[in-house]
Coordinates of C-alpha atoms in Angstrom, one line a residue:
Chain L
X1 CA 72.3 344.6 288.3
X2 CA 71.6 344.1 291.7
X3 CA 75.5 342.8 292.4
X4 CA 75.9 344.2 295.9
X5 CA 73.6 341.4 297.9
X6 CA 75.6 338.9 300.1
X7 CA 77.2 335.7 298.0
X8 CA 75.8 331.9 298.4
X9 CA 79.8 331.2 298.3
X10 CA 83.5 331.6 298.3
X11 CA 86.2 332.0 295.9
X12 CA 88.9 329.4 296.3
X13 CA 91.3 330.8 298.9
X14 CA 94.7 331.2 298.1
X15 CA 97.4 330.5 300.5
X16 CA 101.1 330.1 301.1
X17 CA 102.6 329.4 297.4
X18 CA 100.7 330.0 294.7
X19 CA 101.0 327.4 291.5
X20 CA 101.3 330.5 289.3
X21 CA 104.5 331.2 291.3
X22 CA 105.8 328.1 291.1
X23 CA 105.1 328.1 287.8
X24 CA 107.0 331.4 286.9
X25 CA 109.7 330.8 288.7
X26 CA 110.0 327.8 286.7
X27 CA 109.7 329.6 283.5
X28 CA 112.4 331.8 284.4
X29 CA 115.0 329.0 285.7
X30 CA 114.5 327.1 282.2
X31 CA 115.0 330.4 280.3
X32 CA 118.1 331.1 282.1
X33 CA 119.4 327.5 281.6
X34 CA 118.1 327.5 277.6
X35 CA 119.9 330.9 276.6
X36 CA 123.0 330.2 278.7
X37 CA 122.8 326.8 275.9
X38 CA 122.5 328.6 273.2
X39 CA 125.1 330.7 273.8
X40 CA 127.2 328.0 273.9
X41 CA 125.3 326.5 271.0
X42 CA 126.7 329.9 268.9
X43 CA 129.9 329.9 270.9
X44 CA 131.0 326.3 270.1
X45 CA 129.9 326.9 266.4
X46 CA 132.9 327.1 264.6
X47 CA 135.3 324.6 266.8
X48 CA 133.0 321.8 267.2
X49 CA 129.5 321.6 265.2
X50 CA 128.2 318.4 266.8
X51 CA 128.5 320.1 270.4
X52 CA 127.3 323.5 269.2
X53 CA 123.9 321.5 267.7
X54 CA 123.4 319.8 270.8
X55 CA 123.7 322.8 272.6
X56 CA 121.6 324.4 270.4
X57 CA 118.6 321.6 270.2
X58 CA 118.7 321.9 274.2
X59 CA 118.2 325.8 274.1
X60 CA 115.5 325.3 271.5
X61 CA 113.9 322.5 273.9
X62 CA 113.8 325.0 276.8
X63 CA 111.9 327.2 274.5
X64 CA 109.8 325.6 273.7
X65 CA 109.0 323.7 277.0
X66 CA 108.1 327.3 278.3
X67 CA 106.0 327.8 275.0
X68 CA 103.8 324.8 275.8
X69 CA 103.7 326.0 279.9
X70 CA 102.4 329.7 278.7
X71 CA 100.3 327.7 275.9
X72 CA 98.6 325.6 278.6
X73 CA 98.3 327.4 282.0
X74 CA 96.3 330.3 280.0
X75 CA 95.9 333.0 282.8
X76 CA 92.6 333.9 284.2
X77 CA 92.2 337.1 283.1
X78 CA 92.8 336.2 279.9
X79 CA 89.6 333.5 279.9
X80 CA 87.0 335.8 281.4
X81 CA 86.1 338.6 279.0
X82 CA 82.3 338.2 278.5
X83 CA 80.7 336.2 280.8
X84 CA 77.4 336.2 280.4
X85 CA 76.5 336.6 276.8
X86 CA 73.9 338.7 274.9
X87 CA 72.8 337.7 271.0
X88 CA 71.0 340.0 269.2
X89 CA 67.7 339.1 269.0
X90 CA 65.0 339.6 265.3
X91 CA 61.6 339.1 264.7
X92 CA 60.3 338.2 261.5
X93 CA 56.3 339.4 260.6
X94 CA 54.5 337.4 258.2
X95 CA 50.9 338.8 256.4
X96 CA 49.1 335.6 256.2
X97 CA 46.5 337.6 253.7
X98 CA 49.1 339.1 251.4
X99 CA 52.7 337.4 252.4
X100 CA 54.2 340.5 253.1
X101 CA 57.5 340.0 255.1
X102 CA 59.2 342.5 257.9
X103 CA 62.2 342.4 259.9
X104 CA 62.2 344.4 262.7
X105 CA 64.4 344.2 266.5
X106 CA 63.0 342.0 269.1
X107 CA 61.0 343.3 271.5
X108 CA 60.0 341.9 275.1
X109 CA 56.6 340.5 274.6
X110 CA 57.1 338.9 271.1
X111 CA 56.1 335.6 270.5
X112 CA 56.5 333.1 267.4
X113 CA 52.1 332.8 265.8
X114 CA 51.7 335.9 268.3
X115 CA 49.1 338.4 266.2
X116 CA 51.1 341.6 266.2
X117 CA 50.6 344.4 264.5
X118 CA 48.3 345.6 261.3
X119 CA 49.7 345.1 257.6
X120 CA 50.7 348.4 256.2
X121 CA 50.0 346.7 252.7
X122 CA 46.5 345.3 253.4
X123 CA 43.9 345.0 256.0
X124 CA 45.6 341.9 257.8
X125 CA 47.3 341.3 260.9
X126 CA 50.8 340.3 260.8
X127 CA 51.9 337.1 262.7
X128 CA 55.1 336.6 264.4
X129 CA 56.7 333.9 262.3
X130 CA 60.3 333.6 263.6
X131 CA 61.7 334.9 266.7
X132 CA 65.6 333.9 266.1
X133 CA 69.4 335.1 267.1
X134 CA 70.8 337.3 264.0
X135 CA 73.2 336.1 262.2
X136 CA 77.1 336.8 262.7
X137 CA 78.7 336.0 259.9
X138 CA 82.1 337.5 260.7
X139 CA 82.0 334.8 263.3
X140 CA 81.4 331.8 260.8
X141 CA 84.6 329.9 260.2
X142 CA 85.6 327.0 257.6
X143 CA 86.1 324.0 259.7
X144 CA 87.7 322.3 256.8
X145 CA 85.1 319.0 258.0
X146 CA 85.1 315.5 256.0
X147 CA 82.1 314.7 254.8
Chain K
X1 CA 123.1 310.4 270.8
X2 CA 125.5 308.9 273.7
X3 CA 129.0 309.7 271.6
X4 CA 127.2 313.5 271.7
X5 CA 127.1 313.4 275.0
X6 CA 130.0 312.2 276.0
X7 CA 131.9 314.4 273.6
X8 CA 130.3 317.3 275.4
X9 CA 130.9 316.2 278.9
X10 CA 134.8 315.7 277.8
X11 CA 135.1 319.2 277.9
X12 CA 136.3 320.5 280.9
X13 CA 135.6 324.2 281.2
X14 CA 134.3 326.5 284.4
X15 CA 131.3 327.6 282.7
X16 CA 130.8 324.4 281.1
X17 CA 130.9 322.1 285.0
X18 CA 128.5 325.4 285.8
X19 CA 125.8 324.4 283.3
X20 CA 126.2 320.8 283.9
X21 CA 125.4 321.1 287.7
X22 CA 122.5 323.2 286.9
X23 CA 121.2 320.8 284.4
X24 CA 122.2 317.9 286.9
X25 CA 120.2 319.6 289.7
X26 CA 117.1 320.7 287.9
X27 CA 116.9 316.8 286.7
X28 CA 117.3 315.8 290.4
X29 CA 114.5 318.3 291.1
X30 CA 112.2 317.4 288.5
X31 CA 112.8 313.7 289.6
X32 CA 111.2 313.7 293.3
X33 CA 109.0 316.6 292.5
X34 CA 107.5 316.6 289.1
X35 CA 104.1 315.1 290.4
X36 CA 103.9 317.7 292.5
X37 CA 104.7 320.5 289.9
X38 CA 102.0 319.0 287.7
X39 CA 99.0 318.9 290.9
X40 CA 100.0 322.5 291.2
X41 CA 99.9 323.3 287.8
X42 CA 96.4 322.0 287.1
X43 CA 95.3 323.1 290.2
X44 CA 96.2 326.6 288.8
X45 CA 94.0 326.3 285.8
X46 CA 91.0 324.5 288.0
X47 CA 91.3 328.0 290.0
X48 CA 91.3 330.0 287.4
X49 CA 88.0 328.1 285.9
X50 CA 86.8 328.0 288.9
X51 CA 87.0 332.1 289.0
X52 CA 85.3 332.4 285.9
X53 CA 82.6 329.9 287.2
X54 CA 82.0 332.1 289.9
X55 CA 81.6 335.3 288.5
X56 CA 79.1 333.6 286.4
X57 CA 77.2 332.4 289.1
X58 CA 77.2 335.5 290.7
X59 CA 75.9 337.1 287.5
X60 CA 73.3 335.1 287.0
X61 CA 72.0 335.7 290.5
X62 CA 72.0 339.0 289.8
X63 CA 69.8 338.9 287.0
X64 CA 67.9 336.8 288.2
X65 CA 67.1 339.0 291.5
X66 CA 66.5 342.2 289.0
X67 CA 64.1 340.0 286.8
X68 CA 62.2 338.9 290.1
X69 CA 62.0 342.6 291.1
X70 CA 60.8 344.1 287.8
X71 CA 58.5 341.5 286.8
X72 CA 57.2 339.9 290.1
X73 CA 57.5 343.2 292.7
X74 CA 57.6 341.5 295.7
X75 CA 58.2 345.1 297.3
X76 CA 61.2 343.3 299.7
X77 CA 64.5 342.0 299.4
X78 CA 63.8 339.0 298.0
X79 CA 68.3 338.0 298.0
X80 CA 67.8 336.1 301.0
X81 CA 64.5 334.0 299.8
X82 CA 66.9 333.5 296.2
X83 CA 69.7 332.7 297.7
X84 CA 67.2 329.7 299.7
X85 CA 65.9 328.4 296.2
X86 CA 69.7 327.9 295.0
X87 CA 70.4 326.0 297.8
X88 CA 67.2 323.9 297.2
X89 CA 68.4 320.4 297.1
X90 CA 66.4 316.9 295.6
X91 CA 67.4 313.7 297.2
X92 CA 67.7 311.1 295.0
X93 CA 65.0 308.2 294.9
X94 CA 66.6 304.7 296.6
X95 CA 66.6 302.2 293.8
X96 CA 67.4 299.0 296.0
X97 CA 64.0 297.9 295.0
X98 CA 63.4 299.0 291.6
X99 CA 60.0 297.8 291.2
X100 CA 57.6 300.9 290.6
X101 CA 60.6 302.9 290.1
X102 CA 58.9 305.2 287.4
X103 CA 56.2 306.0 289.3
X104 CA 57.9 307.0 292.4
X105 CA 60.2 309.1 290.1
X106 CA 56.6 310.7 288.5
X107 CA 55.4 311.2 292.2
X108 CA 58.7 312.8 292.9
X109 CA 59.5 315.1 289.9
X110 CA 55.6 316.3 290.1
X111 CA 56.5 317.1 293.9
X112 CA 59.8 318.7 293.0
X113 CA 58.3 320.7 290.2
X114 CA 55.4 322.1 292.3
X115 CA 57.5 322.9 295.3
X116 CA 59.5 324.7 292.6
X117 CA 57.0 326.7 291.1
X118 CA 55.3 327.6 294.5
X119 CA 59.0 329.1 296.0
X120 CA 59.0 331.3 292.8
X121 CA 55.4 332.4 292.6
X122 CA 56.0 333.0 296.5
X123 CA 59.1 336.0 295.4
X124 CA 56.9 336.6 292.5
X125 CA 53.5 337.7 293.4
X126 CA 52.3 340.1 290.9
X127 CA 54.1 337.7 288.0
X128 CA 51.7 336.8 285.3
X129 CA 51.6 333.2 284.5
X130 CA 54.2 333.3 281.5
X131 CA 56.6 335.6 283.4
X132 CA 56.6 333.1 286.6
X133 CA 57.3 330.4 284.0
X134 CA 60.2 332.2 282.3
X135 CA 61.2 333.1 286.0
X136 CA 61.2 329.6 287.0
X137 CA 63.7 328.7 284.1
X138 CA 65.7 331.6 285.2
X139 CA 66.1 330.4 288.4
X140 CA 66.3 327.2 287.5
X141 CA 69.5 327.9 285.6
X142 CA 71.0 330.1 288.4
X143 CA 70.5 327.3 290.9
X144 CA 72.0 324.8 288.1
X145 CA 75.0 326.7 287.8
X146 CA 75.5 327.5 291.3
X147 CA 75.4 324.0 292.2
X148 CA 77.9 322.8 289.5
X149 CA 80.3 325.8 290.7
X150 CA 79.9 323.8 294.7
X151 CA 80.9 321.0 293.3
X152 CA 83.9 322.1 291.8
X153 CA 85.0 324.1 294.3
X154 CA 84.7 320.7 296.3
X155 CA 86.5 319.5 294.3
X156 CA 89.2 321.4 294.1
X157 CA 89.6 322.1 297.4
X158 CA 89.9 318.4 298.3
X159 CA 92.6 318.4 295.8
X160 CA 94.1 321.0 297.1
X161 CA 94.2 319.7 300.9
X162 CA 95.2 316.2 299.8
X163 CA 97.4 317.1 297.3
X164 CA 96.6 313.7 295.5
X165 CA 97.2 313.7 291.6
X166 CA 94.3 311.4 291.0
X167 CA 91.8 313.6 292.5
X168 CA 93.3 316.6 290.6
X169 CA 93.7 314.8 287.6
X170 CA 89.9 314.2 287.3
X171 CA 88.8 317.4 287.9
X172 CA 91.4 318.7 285.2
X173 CA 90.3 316.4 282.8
X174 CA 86.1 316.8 282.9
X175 CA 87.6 320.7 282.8
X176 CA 86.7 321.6 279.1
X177 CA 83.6 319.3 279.2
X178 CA 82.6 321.3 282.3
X179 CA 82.8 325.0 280.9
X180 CA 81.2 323.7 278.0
X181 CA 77.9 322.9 280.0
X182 CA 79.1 326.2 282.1
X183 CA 78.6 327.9 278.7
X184 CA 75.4 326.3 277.3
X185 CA 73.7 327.3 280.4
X186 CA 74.9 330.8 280.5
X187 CA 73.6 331.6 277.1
X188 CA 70.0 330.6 278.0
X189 CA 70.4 333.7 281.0
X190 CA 69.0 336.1 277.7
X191 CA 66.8 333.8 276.7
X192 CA 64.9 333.0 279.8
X193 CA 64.9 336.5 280.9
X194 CA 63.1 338.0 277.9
X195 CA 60.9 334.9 276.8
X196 CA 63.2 334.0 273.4
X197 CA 62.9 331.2 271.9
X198 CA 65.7 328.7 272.3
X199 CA 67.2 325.4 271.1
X200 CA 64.9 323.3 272.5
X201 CA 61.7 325.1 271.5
X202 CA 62.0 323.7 267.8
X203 CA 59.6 320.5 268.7
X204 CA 56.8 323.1 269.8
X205 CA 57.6 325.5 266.8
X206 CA 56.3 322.6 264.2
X207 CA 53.3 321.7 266.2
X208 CA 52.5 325.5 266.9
X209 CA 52.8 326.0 263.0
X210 CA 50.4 323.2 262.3
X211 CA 47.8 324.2 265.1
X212 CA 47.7 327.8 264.9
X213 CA 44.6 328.4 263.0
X214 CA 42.3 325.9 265.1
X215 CA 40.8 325.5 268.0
X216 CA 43.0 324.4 271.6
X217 CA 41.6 322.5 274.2
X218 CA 44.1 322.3 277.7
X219 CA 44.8 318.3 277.2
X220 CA 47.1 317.6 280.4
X221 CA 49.0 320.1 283.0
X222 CA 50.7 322.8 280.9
X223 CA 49.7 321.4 277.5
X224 CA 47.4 322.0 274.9
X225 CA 46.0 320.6 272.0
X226 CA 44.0 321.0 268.6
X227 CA 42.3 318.8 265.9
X228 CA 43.3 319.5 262.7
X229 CA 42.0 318.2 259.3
X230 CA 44.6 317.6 257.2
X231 CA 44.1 315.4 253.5
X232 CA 41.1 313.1 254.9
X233 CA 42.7 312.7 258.0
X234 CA 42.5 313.7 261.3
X235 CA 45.9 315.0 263.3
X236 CA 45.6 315.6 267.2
X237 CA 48.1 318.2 267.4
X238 CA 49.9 319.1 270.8
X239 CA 52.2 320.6 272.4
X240 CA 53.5 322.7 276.2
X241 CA 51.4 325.6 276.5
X242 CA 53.1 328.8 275.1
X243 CA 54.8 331.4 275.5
X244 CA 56.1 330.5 278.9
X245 CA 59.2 328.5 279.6
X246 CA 57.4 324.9 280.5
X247 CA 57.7 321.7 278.8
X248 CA 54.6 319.8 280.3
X249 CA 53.3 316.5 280.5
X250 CA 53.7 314.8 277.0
X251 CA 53.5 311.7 278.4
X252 CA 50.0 312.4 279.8
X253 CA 48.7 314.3 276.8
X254 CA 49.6 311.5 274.4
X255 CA 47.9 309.2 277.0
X256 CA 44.7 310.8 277.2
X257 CA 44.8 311.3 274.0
X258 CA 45.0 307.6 273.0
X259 CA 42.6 306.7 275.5
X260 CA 40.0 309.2 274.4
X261 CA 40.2 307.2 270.7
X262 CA 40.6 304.3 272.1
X263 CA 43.6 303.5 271.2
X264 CA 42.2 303.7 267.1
X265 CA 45.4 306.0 266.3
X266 CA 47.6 304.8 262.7
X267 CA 50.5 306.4 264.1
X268 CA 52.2 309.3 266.4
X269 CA 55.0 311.3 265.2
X270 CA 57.0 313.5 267.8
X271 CA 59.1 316.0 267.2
X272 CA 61.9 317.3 269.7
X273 CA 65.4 318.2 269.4
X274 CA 68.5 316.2 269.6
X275 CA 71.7 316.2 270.1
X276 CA 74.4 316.3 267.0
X277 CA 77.7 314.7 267.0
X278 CA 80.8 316.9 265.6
X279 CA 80.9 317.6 261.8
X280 CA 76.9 317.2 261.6
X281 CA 75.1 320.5 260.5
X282 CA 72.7 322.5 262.8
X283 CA 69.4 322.2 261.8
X284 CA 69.9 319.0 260.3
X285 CA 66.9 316.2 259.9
X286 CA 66.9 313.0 261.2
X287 CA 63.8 310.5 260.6
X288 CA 63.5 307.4 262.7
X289 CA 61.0 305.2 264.9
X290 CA 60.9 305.3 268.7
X291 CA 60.1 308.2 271.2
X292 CA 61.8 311.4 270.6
X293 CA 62.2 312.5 273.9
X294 CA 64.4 313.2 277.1
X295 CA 64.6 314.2 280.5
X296 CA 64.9 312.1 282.9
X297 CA 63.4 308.8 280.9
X298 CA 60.1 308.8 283.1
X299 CA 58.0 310.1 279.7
X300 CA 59.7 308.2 277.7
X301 CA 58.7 305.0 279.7
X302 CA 55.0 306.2 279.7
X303 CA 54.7 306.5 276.3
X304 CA 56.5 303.7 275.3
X305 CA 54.0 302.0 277.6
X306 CA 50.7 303.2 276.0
X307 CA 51.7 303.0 272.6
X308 CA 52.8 299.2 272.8
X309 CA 49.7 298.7 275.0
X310 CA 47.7 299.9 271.7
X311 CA 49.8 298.4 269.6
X312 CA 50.5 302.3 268.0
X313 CA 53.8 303.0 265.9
X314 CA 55.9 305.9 267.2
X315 CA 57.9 307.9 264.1
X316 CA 60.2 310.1 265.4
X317 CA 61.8 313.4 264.0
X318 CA 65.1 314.6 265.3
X319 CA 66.0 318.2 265.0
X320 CA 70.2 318.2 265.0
X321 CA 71.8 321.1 268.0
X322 CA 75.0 321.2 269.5
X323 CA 75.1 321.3 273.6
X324 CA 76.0 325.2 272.8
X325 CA 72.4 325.5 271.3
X326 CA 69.1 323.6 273.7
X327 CA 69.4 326.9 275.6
X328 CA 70.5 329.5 273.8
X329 CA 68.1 331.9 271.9
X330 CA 67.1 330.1 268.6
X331 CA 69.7 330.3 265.4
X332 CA 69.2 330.6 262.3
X333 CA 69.5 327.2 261.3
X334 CA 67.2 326.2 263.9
X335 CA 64.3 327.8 262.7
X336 CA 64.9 327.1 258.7
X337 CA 65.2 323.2 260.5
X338 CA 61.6 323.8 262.2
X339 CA 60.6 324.7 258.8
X340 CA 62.4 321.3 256.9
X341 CA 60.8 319.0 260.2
X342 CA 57.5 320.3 259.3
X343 CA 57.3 318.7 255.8
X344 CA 58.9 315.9 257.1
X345 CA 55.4 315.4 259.4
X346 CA 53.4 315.8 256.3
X347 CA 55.6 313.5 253.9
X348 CA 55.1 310.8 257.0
X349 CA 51.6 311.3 257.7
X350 CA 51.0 310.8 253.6
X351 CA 53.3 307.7 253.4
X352 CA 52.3 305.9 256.5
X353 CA 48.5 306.6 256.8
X354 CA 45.3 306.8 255.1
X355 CA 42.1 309.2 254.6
X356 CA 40.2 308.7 258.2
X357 CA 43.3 307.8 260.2
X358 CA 43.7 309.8 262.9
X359 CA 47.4 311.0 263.7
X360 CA 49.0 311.5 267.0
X361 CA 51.5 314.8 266.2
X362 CA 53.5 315.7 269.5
X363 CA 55.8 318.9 269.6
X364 CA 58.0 318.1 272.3
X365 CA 60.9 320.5 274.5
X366 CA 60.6 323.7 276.1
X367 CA 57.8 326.3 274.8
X368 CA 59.7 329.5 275.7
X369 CA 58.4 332.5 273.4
X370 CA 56.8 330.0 271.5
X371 CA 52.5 330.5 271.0
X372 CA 49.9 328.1 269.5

């Protein structure tokens, strides 16, 4: 790929602060002030249980605030693995003279009612029937839908 | 939940007036600057999109320069002339007056369209007809994608300078809807580049299945069509002229059509993918009246026109795709639900004409690796 040539545009720039920083720097303040309250949370246990749990809910609360910020503020280079996809591409063969059927890799050229190739069965010329992605069916998933 | 409180401030500890301050001060904090925190935050993950937008932009143009070089050796550097066509821009009709509206819009698409195909064939000399048609698509989806990554990146950066929520907020929130067009267009990159069939080509799949075997006549620009006996009656069968990318001038191929019989047509059936709501299967049939097509509504407007003008019932047969699906290389689904649409034509021509009728069948939606 011809990625050298000059760019129509610019990435966004990035100056002074960055949100990320903010953003970590946040994280870390909350995880300070949630384990300092759980530690009380444990400290507090035996003496008084009703401070101890409140100590405790707050320390879980922290958690789980930074939880849903990591959750939501996914990093970039987490999002960008492939970015420009490629599917495996088959072509399906049909005899029209004896319905013999083949399955063979797609190849540039092919065509779906394109007349291919002979029959190795009979004296007719296979036609492209189908032209279609393969099927993945690692990648099929139970959505659980009402219907 | 007060009593707790109040119990816990009672104690009066070093460590305890520590952890209260902090609490105290990261409330004060989050009270005059929490808006703020959450413009920056999305702005964060409108960068990060907007990243990933751009390396796919980028991408694209670089596939689409290589394709241009293999297929169409132009025998320069054609980056410059590419770089032009993605910064090609359409300006809209003015619709103050809306009175001949669709035929302004015709005049303007037909212009837009050859100016289109003239700028490729231009970087594309040696292209035969099918590869300038599968380049034009190509390009077609690099400029579509380069242009939705300017406007974000507008966006964004007006965000970013005004620092107004509002203006972040709506970017954030068409975000998801965004990639997901992102991603549809992406996945046609494969499919325009090596002439696959895609999502969209399942319209022209059924009426290349029923017209294969007979002869074509070229019945409008970029479409074909054949007259096939079928049971006593007589089916004009059409659809864009394969295997290049083009979806062609339905509107003026069923018009000529009608007019060449007069208008003494029982019925027209099209055939043309549609979109399917969450939880419906792909490749799913739906049967229905009224003209199965889209784009930008100029067609539609045309047929409708004709057929009420000769009085001519429209059945329509919807083949079910997500977004994810019009443009990337066919699925399996896709092409059992070509299969399924095709009886459907039959069962309706049976049911709703007679021996010596003659039947309008229209394959609508882009032709891509799809012959007749």
């Amino acid at each position: 790929m011809m990625k050298t040539h000059s760019q129509g545009g610019s990435a966004p720039p990035v100056t002074g602060i960055t949100a990320s920083w903010v953003n970590l720097a946040i994280i870390v303040v909350i995880g300070i002030l949630s384990l300092v309250s759980l530690y009380f949370g444990f400290k507090s246990f035996i003496e008084d249980q009703i401070t101890a749990y409140t100590y405790l809910l707050i320390g879980a609360l922290g958690f789980a605030a930074i939880g849903y910020m990591l959750f939501r503020g996914g990093r970039p280079s987490a999002q960008s693995k492939m970015d420009i996809p490629r599917a495996e591409i088959i072509t399906t063969l049909e005899c029209p003279k004896c319905n013999l059927r083949r399955v063979r890799d797609f190849k540039q050229g092919d065509y779906v009612f394109k007349n291919d190739e002979p029959c190795t069965r009979c004296d007719g010329v296979m036609i492209i029937s189908r032209v279609n992605r393969k099927k993945e069916p690692d990648k099929e998933k139970k959505q659980g839908v009402i219907e | 939940m007060t009593v707790l409180f109040a119990q816990i401030l009672q104690q009066e500890t070093d460590l305890n007036m520590i952890i209260q301050t902090l609490f105290s001060f990261a409330f004060i904090v989050y009270l005059f600057y929490a808006q703020r925190l959450q413009s920056l935050q999305m702005l964060n993950q409108i960068e990060a999109t907007l990243r990933r937008l751009k390396k796919i932009r980028d991408e694209a143009r670089g596939i689409s320069i290589n394709a241009i070089n293999e297929v169409g050796k132009p025998g320069v550097d054609i980056s410059a002339k590419v770089d032009r066509i993605m910064e090609f821009i359409s300006i809209p009709l003015t619709e103050m007056d809306p009175y001949g509206i669709v035929d302004k819009l015709d005049h303007y698409l037909k212009v837009n369209h050859d100016i289109f195909e003239a700028e490729v064939k231009a970087i594309a000399p040696n292209a035969a007809e099918v590869e300038r048609q599968n380049l034009e698509n190509l390009v077609g989806l690099t400029f579509e994608l380069n242009y939705i990554y300017k406007a974000m990146r507008h966006n964004y950066l007006m965000g970013k300078k005004t620092m107004n929520i509002y203006i972040i907020l709506q970017v954030h929130m068409i975000l998801p809807l965004i990639m997901q067009l992102v991603e549809s267009l992406t996945v046609g990159i494969q499919a325009t580049r090596e002439g696959i069939p895609i999502g969209d080509s399942v319209g022209p799949i059924v009426a290349g299945r029923l017209m294969k075997d007979y002869p074509k006549r070229d019945i409008s620009k970029e479409m074909v069509s054949a007259e096939v006996p079928f049971d006593g009656r007589t089916l004009i069968v059409m659809k864009a002229k394969g295997p290049g990318g083009t979806v062609g001038t339905p509107d003026e191929a069923i018009m000529t059509a009608l007019n060449e019989k007069e208008g003494k047509v029982k019925i027209i059936i099209m055939i043309d993918a549609a979109g399917k709501m969450e939880g419906e299967p792909v490749g799913a049939i739906s049967e229905g009246v009224g003209a199965a097509i889209g784009g930008t509504g100029k067609e539609k407007f045309k047929i409708e026109e004709i057929t009420v003008k000769y009085k001519v019932p429209i059945h329509a047969i919807a083949i079910k795709q997500g977004m994810e699906h019009t443009m990337a290389p066919l699925v399996e689904e896709l092409a059992e639900g070509a299969e399924k649409a095709g009886e459907s034509v039959k069962r309706i021509i049976m049911d709703y004409s007679q021996p010596g009728d003659i039947v309008i069948v229209a394959g609508i939606g882009n032709t891509i690796g799809v012959g007749q």
